[in-house]
Short mmCIF file of C-alpha atoms in Angstrom, two decimals:
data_model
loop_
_atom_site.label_atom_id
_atom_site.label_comp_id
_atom_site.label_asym_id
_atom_site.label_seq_id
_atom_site.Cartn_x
_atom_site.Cartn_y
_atom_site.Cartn_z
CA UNK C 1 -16.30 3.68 -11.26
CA UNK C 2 -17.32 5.92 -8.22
CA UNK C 3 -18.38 9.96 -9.42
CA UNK C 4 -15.47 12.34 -8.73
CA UNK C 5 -18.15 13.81 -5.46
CA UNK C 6 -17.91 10.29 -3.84
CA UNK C 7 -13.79 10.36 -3.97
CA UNK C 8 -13.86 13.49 -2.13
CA UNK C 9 -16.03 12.52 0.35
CA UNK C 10 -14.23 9.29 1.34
CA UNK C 11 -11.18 11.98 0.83
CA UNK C 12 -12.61 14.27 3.75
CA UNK C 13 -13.88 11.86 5.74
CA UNK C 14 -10.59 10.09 6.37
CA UNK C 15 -8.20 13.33 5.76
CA UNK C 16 -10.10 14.35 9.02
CA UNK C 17 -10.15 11.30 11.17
CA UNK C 18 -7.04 10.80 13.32
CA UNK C 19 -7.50 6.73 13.40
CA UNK C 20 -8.59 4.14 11.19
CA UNK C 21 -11.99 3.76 10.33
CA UNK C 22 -14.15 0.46 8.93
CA UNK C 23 -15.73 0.69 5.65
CA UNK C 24 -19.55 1.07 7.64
CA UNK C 25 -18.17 4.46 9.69
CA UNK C 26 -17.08 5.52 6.35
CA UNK C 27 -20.41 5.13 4.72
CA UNK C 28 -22.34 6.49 7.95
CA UNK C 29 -20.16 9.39 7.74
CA UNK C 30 -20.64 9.96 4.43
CA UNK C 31 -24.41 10.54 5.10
CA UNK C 32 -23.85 12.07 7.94
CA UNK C 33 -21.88 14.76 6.90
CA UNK C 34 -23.03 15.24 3.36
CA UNK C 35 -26.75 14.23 3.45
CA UNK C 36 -27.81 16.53 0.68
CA UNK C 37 -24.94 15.48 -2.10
CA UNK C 38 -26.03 14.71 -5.15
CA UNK C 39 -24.72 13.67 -9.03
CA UNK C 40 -26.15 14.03 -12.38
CA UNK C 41 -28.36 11.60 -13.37
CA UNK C 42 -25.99 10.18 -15.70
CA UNK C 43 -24.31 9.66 -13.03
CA UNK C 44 -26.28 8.30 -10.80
CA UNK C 45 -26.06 4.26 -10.92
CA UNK C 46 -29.36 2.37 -12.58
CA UNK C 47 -31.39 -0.07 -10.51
CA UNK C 48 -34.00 -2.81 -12.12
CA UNK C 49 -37.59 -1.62 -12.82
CA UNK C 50 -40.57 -3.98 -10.90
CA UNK C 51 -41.59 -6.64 -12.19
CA UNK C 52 -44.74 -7.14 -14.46
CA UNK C 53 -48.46 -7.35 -12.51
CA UNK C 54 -48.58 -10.80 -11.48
CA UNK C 55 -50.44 -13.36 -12.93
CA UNK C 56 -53.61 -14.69 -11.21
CA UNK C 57 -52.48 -17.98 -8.39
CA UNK C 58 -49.59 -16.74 -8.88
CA UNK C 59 -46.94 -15.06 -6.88
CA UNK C 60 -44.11 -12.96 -8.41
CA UNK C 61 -41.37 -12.05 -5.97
CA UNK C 62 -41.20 -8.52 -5.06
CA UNK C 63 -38.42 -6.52 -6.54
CA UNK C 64 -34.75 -5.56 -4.41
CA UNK C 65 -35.88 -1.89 -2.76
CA UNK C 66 -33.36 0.75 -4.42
CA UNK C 67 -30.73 2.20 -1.87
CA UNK C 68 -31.15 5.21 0.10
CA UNK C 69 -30.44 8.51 -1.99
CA UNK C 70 -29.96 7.46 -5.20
CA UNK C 71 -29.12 10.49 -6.26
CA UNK C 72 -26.49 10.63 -4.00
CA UNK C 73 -22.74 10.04 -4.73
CA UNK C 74 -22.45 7.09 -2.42
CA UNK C 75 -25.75 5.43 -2.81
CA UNK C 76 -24.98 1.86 -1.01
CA UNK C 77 -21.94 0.17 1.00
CA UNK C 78 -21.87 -1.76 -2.38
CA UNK C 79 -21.25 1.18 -4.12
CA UNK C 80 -18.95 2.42 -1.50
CA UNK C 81 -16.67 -0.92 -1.31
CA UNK C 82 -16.83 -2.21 -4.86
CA UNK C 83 -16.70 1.03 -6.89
CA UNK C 84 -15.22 4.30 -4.27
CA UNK C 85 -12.64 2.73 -2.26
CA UNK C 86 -10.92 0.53 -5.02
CA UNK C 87 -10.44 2.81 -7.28
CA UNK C 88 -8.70 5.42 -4.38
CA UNK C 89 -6.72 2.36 -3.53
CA UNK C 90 -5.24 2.02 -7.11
CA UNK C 91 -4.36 5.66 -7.01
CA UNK C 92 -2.85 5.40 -3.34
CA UNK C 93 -4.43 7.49 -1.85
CA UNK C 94 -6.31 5.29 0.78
CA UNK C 95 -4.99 2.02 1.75
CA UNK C 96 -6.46 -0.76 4.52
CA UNK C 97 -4.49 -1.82 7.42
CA UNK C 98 -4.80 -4.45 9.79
CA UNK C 99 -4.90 -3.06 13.31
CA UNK C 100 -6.98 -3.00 16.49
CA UNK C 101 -10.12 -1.01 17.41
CA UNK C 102 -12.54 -1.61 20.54
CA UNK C 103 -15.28 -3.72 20.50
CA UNK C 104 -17.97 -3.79 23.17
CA UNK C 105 -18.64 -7.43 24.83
CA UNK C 106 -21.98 -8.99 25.77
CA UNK C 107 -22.96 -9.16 29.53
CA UNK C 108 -23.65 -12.58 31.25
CA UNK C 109 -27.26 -14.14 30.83
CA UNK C 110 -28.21 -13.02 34.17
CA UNK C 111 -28.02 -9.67 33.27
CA UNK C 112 -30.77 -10.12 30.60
CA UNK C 113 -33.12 -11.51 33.15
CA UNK C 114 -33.07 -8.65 35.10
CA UNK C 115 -35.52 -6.54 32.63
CA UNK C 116 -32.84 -4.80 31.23
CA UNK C 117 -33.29 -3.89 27.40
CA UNK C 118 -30.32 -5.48 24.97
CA UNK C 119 -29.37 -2.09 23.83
CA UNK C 120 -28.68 -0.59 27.88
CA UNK C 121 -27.05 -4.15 28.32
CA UNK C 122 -24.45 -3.43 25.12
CA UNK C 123 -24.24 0.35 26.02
CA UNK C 124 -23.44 -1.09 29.71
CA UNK C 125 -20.64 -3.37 28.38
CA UNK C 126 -17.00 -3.29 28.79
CA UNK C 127 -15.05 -3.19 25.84
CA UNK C 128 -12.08 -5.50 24.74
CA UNK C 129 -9.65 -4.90 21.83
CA UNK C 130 -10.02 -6.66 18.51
CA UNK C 131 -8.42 -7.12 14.94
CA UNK C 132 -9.74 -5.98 12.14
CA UNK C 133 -8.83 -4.28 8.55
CA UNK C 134 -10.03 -0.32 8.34
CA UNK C 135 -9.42 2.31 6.19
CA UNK C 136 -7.09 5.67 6.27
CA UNK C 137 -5.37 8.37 4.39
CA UNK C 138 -2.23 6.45 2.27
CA UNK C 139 1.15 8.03 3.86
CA UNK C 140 1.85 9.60 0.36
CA UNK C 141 -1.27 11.70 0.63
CA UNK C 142 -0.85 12.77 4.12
CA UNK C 143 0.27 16.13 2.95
CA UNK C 144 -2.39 17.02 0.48
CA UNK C 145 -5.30 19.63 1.20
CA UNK C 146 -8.33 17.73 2.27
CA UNK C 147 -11.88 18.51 0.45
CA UNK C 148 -14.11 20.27 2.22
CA UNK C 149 -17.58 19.96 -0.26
CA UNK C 150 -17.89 16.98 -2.88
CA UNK C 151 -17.97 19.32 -5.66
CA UNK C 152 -14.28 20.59 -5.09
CA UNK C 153 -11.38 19.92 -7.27
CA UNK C 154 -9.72 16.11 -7.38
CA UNK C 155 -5.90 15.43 -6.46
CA UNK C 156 -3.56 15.36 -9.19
CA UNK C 157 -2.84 11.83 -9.96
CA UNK C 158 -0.58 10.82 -12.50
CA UNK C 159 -0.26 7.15 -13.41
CA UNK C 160 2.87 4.95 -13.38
CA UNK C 161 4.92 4.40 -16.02
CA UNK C 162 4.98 1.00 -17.32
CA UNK C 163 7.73 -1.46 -18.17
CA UNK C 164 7.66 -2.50 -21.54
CA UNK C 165 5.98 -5.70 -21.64
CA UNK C 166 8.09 -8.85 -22.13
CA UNK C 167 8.16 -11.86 -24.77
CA UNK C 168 7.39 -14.87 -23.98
CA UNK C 169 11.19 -16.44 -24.77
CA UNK C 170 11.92 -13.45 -22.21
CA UNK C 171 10.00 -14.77 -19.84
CA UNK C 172 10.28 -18.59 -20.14
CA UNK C 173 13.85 -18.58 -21.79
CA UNK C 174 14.37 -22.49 -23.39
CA UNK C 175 17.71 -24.26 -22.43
CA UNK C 176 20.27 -24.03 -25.16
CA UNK C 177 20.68 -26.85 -27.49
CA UNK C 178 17.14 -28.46 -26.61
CA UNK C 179 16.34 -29.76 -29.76
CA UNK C 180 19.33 -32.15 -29.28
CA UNK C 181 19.39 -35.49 -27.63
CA UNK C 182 21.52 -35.94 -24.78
CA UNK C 183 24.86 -37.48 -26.80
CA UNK C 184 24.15 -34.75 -29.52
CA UNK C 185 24.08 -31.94 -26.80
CA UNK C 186 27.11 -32.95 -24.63
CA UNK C 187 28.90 -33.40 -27.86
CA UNK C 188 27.71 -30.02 -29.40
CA UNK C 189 28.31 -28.39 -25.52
CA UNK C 190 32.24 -29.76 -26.28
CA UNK C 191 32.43 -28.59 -29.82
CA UNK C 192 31.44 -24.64 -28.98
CA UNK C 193 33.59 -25.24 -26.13
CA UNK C 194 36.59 -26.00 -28.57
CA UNK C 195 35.72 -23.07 -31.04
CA UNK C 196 35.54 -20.42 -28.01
CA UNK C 197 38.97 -21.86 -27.01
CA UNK C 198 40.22 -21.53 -31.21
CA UNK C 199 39.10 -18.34 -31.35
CA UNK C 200 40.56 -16.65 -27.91
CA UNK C 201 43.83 -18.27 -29.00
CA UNK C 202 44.10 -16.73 -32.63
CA UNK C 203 43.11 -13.09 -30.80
CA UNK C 204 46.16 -13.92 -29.12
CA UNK C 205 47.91 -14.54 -31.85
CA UNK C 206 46.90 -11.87 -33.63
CA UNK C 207 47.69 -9.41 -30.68
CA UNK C 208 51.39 -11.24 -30.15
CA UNK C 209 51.85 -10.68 -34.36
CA UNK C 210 51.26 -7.16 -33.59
CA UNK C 211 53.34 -6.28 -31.03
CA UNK C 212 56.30 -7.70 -33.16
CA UNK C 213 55.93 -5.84 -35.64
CA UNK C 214 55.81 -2.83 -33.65
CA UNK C 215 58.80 -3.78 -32.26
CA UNK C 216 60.58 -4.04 -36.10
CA UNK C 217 58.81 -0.97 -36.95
CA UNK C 218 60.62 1.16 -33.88
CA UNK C 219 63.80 -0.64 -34.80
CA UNK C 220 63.86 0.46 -37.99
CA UNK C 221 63.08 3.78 -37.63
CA UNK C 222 66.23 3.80 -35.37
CA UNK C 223 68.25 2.41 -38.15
CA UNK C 224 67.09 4.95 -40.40
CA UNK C 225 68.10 8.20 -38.54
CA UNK C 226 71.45 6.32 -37.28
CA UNK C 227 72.50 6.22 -41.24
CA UNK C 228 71.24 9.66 -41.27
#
């Protein structure tokens, strides 16, 4: 998980930017901006000690070099994609979209054999549009107040609530009657059939039985206050 300083710099960086940026402007920016950021050292990720002196005819490899600023809250573009922008992407806050961006194209060969250096010849280059996913501000967090230093307070995020979870016989309900074979289950399928049938023509019945003696009841009542 990225340190609360590295949130709020991918916060400001893409609060501030009116398009879409890839995940390598974000890190350059980051550096740019904030060059002298720093986090605790427990907060600061851990990278392997060298190796051992190496045995004699023998060659150990040399250890990975540590990133840039390790101190600092976004250390690598590893850090940045695997731990920062995940993380602001479960909270919605940032989100990736595919769009288009220019994209400089290489000159013909015979521009090369003219003495001219690769970097004037890509400087020198039209561009063309192309695809590709990049990062901005979520539309839900449009509103907030961007960050201006690392160090400042974090959004207030609250987390969904969550459905309870289901059962399994919730989830993969079993046909009824599947114990049965098919004879068995067409013949109990027939049998509840009959019994539903029974039992909506007793409530009938029953419903009929009352009504009649209603009926007697009001009758009699009649009776009694005629003799009256």
């Amino acid at each position: 998980m990225g340190s609360r300083q590295a949130r709020n710099i991918v916060r400001s960086i893409l609060g501030t930017s009116e398009i879409p940026l890839s995940t390598k402007q974000v890190y350059e920016l980051a550096w740019k901006r904030f060059p002298k950021a720093t986090v605790g050292e427990q907060s600061a990720p851990s990278f392997p000690s060298p190796p051992l002196a190496a045995k004699e005819h023998y060659k150990r490899k040399q250890p990975p070099l540590p990133p840039r600023g390790v101190n600092h809250p976004i250390p690598s573009m590893k850090h940045l994609k695997t731990r920062v922008l995940p993380l602001l992407v479960a909270r919605s806050e940032v989100e990736k979209v595919y769009t288009t961006r220019a994209q400089a194209t290489e000159e013909p060969t015979d521009a090369k054999s003219k003495g001219h250096s690769k970097a004037a010849t890509k400087s020198a280059s039209p561009t063309t549009a192309a695809k590709a996913w990049l990062w901005r501000i979520h539309p839900t967090s449009k509103g907030k107040q961007v960050p201006e230093s690392p160090n400042d307070v974090e959004w207030k995020w609250e987390a969904p609530e969550k459905a309870p979870a289901k059962t399994h016989m919730e989830m993969y309900p079993l046909p009824e009657n599947i114990h049965l074979n098919p004879r068995r289950r067409r013949a109990r399928i027939a049998k509840v059939a009959r019994d539903k049938a029974w039992v909506a023509e007793v409530a009938r019945a029953v419903e009929a039985g009352k009504r009649v003696a209603e009926r007697r009841a009001a009758k009699a009542k009649v009776k009694v206050k005629a003799a009256a």
